[in-house]
Coordinates of C-alpha atoms in Angstrom, one line a residue:
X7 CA 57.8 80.2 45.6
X8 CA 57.2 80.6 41.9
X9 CA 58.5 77.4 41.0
X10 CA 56.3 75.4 43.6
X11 CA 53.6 77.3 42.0
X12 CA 54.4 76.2 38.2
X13 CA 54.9 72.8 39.3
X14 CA 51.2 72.4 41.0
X15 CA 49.8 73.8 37.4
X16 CA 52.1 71.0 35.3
X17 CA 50.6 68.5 37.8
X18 CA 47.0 69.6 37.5
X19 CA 47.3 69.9 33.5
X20 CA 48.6 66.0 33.6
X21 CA 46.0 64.6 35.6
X22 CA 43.3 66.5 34.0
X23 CA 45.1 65.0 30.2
X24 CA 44.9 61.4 31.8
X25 CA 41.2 61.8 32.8
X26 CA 40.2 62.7 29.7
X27 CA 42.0 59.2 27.9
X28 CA 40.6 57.4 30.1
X29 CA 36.8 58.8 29.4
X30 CA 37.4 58.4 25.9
X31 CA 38.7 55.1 26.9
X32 CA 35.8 54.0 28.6
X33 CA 33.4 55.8 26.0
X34 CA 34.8 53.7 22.8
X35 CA 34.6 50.3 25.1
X36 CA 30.6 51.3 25.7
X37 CA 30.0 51.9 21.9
X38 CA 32.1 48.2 21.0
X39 CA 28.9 46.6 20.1
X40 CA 28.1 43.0 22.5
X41 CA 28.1 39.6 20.6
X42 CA 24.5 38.2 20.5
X43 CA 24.1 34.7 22.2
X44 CA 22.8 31.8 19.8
X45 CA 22.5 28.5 19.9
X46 CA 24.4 26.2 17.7
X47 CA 24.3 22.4 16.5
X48 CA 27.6 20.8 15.5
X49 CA 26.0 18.5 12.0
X50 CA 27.7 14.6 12.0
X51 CA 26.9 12.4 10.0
X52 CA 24.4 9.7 11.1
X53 CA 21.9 6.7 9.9
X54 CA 18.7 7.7 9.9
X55 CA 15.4 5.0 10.1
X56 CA 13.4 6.8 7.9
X57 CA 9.7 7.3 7.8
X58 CA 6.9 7.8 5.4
X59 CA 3.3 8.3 5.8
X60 CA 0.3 8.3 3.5
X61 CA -3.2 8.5 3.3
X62 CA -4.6 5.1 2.6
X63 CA -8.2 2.9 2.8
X64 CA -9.0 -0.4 3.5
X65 CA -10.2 -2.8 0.7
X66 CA -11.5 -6.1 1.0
X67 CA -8.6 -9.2 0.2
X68 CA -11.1 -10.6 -2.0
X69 CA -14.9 -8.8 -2.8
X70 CA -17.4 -11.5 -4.5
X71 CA -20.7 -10.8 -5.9
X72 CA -23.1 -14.0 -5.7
X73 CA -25.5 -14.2 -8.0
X74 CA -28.3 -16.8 -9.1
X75 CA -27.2 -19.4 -11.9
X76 CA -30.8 -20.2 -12.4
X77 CA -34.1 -18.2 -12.7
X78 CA -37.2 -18.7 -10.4
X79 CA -38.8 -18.0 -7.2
X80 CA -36.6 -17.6 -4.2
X81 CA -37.9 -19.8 -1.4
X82 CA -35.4 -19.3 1.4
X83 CA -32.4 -17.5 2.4
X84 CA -30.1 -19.3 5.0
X85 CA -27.8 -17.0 6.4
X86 CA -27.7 -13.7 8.4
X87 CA -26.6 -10.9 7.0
X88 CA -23.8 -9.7 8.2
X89 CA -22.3 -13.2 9.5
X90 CA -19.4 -14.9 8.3
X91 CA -20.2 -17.9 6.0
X92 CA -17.4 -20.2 5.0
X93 CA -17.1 -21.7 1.2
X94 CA -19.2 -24.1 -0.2
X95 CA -22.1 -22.9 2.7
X96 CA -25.9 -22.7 0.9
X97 CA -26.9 -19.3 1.1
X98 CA -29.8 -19.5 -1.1
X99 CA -32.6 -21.6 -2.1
X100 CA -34.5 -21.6 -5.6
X101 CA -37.5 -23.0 -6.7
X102 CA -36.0 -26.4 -7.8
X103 CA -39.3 -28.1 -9.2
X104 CA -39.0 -27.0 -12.8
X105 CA -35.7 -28.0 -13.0
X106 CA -36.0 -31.2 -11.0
X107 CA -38.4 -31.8 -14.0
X108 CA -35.8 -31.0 -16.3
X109 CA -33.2 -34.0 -15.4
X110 CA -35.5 -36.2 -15.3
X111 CA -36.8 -36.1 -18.7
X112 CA -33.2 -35.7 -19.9
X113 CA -32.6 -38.9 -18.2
X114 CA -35.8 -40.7 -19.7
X115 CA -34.3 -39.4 -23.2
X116 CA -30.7 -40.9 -22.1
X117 CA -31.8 -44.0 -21.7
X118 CA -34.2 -43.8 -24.7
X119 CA -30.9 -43.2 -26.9
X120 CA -28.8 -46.2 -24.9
X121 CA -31.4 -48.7 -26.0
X122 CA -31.6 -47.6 -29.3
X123 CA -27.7 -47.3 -29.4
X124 CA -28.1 -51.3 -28.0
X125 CA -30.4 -52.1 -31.0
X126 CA -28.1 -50.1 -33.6
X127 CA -24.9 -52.4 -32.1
X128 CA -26.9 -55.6 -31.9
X129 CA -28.2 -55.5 -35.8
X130 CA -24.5 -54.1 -37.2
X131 CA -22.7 -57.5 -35.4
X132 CA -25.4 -59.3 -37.6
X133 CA -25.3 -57.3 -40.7
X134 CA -21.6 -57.4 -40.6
X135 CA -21.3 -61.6 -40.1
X136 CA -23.6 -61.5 -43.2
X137 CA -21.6 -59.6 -45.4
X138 CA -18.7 -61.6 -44.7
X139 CA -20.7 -64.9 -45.9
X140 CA -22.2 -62.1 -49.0
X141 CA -25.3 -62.9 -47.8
X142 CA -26.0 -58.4 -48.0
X143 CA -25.3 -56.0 -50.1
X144 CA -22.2 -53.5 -49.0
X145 CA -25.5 -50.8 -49.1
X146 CA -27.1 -52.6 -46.1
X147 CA -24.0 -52.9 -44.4
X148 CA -23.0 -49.2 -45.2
X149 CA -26.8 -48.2 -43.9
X150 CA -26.4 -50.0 -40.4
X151 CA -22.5 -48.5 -39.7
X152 CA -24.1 -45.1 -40.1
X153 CA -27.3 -45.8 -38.0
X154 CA -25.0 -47.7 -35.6
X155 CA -22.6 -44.1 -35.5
X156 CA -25.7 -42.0 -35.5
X157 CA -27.4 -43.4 -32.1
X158 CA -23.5 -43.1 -30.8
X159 CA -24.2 -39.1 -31.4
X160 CA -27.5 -39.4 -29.7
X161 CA -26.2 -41.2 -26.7
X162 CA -23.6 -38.3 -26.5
X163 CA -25.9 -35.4 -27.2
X164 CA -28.5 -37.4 -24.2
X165 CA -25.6 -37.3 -21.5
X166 CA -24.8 -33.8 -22.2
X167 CA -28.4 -32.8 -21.9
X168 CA -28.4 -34.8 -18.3
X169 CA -25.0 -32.7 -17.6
X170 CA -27.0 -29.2 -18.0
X171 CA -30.4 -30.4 -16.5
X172 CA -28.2 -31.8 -13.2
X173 CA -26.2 -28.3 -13.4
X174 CA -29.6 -26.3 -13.5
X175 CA -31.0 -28.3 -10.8
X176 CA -27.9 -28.1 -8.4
X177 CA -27.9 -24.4 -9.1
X178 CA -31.2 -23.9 -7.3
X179 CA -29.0 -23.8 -4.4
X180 CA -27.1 -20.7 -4.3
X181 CA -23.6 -21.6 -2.2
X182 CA -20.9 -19.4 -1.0
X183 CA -17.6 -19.1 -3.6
X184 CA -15.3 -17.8 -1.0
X185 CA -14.9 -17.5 2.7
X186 CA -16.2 -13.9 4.6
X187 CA -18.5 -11.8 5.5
X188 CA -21.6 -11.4 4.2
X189 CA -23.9 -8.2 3.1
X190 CA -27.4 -7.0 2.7
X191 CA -29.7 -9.4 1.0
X192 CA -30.8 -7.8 -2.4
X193 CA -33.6 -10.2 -3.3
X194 CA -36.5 -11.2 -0.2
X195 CA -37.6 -14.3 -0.1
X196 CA -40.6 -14.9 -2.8
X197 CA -39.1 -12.7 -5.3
X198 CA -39.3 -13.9 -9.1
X199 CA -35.2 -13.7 -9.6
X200 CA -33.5 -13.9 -13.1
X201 CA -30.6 -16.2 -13.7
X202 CA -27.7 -13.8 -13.2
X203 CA -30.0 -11.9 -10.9
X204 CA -27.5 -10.3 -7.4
X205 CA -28.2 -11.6 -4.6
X206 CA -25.9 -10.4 -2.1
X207 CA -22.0 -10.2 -1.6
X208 CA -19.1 -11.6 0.5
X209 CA -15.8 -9.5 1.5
X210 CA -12.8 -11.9 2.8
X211 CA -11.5 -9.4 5.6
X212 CA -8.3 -11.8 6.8
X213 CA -6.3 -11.1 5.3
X214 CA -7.2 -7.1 4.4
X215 CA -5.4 -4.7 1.5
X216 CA -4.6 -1.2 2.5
X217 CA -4.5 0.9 -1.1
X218 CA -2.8 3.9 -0.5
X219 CA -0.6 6.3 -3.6
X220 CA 2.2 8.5 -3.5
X221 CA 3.3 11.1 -5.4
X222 CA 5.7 10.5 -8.8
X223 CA 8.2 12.6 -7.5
X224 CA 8.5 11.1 -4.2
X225 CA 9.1 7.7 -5.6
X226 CA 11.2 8.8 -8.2
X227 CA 13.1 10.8 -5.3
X228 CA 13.5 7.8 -3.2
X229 CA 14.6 5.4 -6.0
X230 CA 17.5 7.4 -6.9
X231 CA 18.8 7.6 -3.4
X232 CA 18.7 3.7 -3.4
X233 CA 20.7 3.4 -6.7
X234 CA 22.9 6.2 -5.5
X235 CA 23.5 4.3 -2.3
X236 CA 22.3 6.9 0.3
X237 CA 19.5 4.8 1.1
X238 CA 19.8 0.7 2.2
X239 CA 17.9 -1.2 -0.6
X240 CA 16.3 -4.2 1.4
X241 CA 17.2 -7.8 0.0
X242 CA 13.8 -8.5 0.1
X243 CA 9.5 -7.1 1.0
X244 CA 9.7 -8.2 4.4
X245 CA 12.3 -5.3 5.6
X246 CA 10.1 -2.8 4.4
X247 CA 7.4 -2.7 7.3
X248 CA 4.0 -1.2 7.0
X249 CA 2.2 -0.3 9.4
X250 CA -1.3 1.7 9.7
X251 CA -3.0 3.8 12.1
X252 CA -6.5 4.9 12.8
X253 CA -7.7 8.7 13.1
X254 CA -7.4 8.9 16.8
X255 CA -3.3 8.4 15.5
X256 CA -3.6 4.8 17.4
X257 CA -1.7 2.2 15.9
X258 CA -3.1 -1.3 14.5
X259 CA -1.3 -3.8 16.7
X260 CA -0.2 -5.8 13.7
X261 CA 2.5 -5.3 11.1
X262 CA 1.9 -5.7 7.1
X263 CA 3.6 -5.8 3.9
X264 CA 3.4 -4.1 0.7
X265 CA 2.8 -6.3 -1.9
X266 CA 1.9 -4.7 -5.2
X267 CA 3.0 -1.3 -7.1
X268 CA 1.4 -0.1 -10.0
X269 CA 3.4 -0.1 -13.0
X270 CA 1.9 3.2 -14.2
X271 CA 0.9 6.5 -12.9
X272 CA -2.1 8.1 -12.5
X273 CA -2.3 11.1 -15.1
X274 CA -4.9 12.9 -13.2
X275 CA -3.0 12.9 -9.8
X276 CA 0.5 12.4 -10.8
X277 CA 0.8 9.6 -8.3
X278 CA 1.3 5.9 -8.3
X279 CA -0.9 3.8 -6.6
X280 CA 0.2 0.9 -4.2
X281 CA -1.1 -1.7 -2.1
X282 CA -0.7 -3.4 1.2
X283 CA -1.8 -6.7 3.2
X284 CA -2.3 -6.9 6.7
X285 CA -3.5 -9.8 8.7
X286 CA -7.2 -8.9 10.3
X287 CA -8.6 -11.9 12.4
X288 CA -10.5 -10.1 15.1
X289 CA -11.4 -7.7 11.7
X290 CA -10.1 -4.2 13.5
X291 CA -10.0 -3.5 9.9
X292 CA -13.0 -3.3 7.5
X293 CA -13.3 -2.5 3.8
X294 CA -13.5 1.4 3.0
X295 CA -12.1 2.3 6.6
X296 CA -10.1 5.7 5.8
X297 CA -6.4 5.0 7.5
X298 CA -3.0 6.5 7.5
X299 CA 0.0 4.3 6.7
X300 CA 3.3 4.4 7.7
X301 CA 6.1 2.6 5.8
X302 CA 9.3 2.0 7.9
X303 CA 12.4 0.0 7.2
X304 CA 14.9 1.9 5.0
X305 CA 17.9 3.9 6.5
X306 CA 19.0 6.7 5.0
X307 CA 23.0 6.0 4.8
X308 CA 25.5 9.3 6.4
X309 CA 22.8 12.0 6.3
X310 CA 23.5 14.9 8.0
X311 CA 20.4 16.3 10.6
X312 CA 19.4 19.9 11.4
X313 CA 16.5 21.0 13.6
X314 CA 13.3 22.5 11.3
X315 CA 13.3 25.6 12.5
X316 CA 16.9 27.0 11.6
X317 CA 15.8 25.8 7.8
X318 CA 14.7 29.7 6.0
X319 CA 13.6 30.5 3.0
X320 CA 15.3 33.1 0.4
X321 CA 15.3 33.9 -3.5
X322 CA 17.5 31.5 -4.2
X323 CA 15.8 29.1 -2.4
X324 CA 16.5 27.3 1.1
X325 CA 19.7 28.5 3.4
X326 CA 20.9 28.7 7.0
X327 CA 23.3 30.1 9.1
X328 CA 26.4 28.5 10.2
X329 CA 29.3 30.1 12.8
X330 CA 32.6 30.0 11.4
X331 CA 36.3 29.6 12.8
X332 CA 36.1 32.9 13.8
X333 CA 32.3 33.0 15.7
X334 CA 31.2 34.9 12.4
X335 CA 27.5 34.1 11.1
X336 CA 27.8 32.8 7.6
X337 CA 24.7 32.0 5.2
X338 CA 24.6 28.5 3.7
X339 CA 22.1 27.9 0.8
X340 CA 21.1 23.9 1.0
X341 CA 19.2 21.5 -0.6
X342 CA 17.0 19.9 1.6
X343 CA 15.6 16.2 1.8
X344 CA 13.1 13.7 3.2
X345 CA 11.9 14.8 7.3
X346 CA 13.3 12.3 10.0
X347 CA 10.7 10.9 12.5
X348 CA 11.6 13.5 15.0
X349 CA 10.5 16.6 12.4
X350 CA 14.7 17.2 11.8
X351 CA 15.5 17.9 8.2
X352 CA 18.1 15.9 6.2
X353 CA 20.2 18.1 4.4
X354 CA 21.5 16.4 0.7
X355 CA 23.6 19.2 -0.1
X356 CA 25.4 22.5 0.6
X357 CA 26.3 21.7 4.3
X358 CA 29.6 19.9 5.3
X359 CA 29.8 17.2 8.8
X360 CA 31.5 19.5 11.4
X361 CA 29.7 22.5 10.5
X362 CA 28.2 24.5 13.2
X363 CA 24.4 25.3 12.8
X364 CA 22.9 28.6 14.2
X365 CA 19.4 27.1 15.4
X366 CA 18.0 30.3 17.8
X367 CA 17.8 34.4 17.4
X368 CA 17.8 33.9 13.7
X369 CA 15.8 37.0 13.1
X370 CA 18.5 38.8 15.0
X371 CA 21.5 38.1 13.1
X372 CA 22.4 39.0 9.4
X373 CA 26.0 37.4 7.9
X374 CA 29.4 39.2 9.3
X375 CA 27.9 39.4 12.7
X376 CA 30.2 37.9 15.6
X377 CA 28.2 35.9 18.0
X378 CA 28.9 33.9 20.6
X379 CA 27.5 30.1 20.1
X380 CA 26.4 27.9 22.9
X381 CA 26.8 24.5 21.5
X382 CA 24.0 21.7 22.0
X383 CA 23.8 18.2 21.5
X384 CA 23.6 16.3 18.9
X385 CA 20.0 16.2 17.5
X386 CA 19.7 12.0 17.2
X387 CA 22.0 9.5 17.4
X388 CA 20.4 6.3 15.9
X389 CA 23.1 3.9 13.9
X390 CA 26.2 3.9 13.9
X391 CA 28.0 5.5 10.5
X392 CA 28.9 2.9 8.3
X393 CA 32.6 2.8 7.3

């Protein structure tokens, strides 16, 4: 009897002993803390079309002032303002009267100094078959060479006068230099105009220049990753595409090229100032339009793409978080570089292809912490990597 009863009491003692392990058991597994969820991005490297954009504004291909050549009233005006005029068109009509007067009594005087110039030839044949019988003195024959070369001189000085009177005269008319369109008349008809006086002007619009600048440090930026190889230097202008793109973000339907960079930079602004030409023949495009341009055609070479938002800022600069061999957060500072089309960020150093990129719950996760990574997709796929 007494040995049944010790027995039950050892039996109780153990079971109660196991319940307790497993409580404490239980109790450490509730207080293990849980691995927080995230979403990652394995970086490759890739080509990437790159993209830049600028403000820019339209400029006329070629802006001409036309201005009278001639003084006098202005009798008539021949074009409408506003309308395209081709070169060589007469826009303008002066006075011509005076000026008609003008040639003609340069002419009268031209052919006042031919007949003389006739007389001069006529008596020098005579005194100079006279001094070869020494029938005059060498003074006489000295006198008629000289009056013989001086009605030479007048005959010249008679034509040129001819040559300005016919220049005044044809300048009465007031033609187009160029091609384009024309503006606002700044003489009326009737007005007393001074030679030099404006009278209007004429924009060529096909083709168009689009002046836009960037900044010293972009361009400086970009031409060392061309010499370094980690962008493609085109062979030549016409794989660098412009294109530009109204404020309603709609594209012009036509492609340009950029033709011109200035040499120097802008002290005031730091930037450098550049220019493209775009064909404009149903003139979409008109002088002092405000425009954005986008240049396209270089590939950055290998570069390695993570999403904006896992990019933070620290003391030292840039960083993100990466998920190591062991699902452990790490913190990577970087050096960021130019934005892909798609708002990704090309990273130029710090992060290695292969890496795993946290790009969610950022704010919940510090460096050490184990989480568990859901991997996504690659964030573009665009060239294939070059060898």
């Amino acid at each position: 009897m007494f040995r049944i009863c010790k027995l039950c009491a050892g039996l109780a003692a153990f079971l109660i002993l196991c319940s307790c392990n497993e409580d404490k058991k239980a109790s450490a597994e509730a207080d293990k803390p849980t691995a927080i969820s995230v979403d990652a991005v394995q970086v490759e490297p890739q080509n990437i079309p790159l993209s830049f954009e600028f403000s820019a504004r339209a400029q006329g291909y070629k802006e001409t002032q036309v201005r009278a050549r001639v003084g006098g009233i202005l009798l008539k005006k021949n074009y409408i303002e506003g309308a395209e005029v081709k070169e060589g068109d007469v826009l303008f009509e002066i006075d011509p009267n005076e000026y008609r007067a003008k040639l003609n009594n340069a002419k009268a005087n031209l052919a006042k100094a031919q007949a003389q110039l006739h007389r001069a030839e006529t008596e020098w044949d005579r005194i100079e078959k006279l001094f070869k019988q020494r029938v005059v003195s060498e003074k006489s024959r000295d006198d008629a060479l000289a009056e013989l070369e001086s009605q030479k001189a007048a005959v010249l000085m008679a034509e040129s006068e001819v040559e300005t009177a016919q220049l005044n005269f044809d300048y009465t008319k007031v033609t187009a230099p160029i091609s384009g369109v024309t503006g606002m008349e700044e003489q009326s008809v009737g007005s007393l105009i001074s030679a030099t006086g404006l009278l209007t002007t004429i924009t060529q619009l096909d083709p168009i220049y689009v002046i836009f600048s960037a900044s010293e440090s972009e361009m400086m930026s970009l031409a060392n990753m061309v010499r370094s190889g980690l962008v493609k230097n085109p062979e030549n202008k016409s794989e660098v595409i412009a294109k530009v793109k109204f404020s309603n973000d709609v594209f012009y339907p036509l492609d340009g090229e950029i033709n011109f960079i200035n040499s120097g930079i802008d002290e005031g602004t730091g930037t450098i100032k550049l220019r493209a030409v775009f064909p404009n023949p149903k003139r979409q495009l008109k002088p002092g339009q405000f425009l954005r341009l986008v240049m396209e055609g270089l590939t950055r070479i290998n570069a390695l793409v993570v999403p904006q938002e896992s990019i933070m800022q620290g003391a030292n600069g840039s960083y993100l978080y990466i998920v190591n061999d062991k699902n452990m957060v790490e913190a990577v500072n970087v050096q960021t570089g130019l934005m892909t089309k798609e708002g990704g960020w090309i990273i130029d150093g710090g992060l290695k292809a292969g890496d795993k990129v946290i790009i969610s719950n950022l704010m919940k996760i510090r460096p050490g912490m184990t989480v568990e990574p859901n991997m996504t997709e690659v964030l573009q796929k665009n060239e294939d990597v070059e060898d």
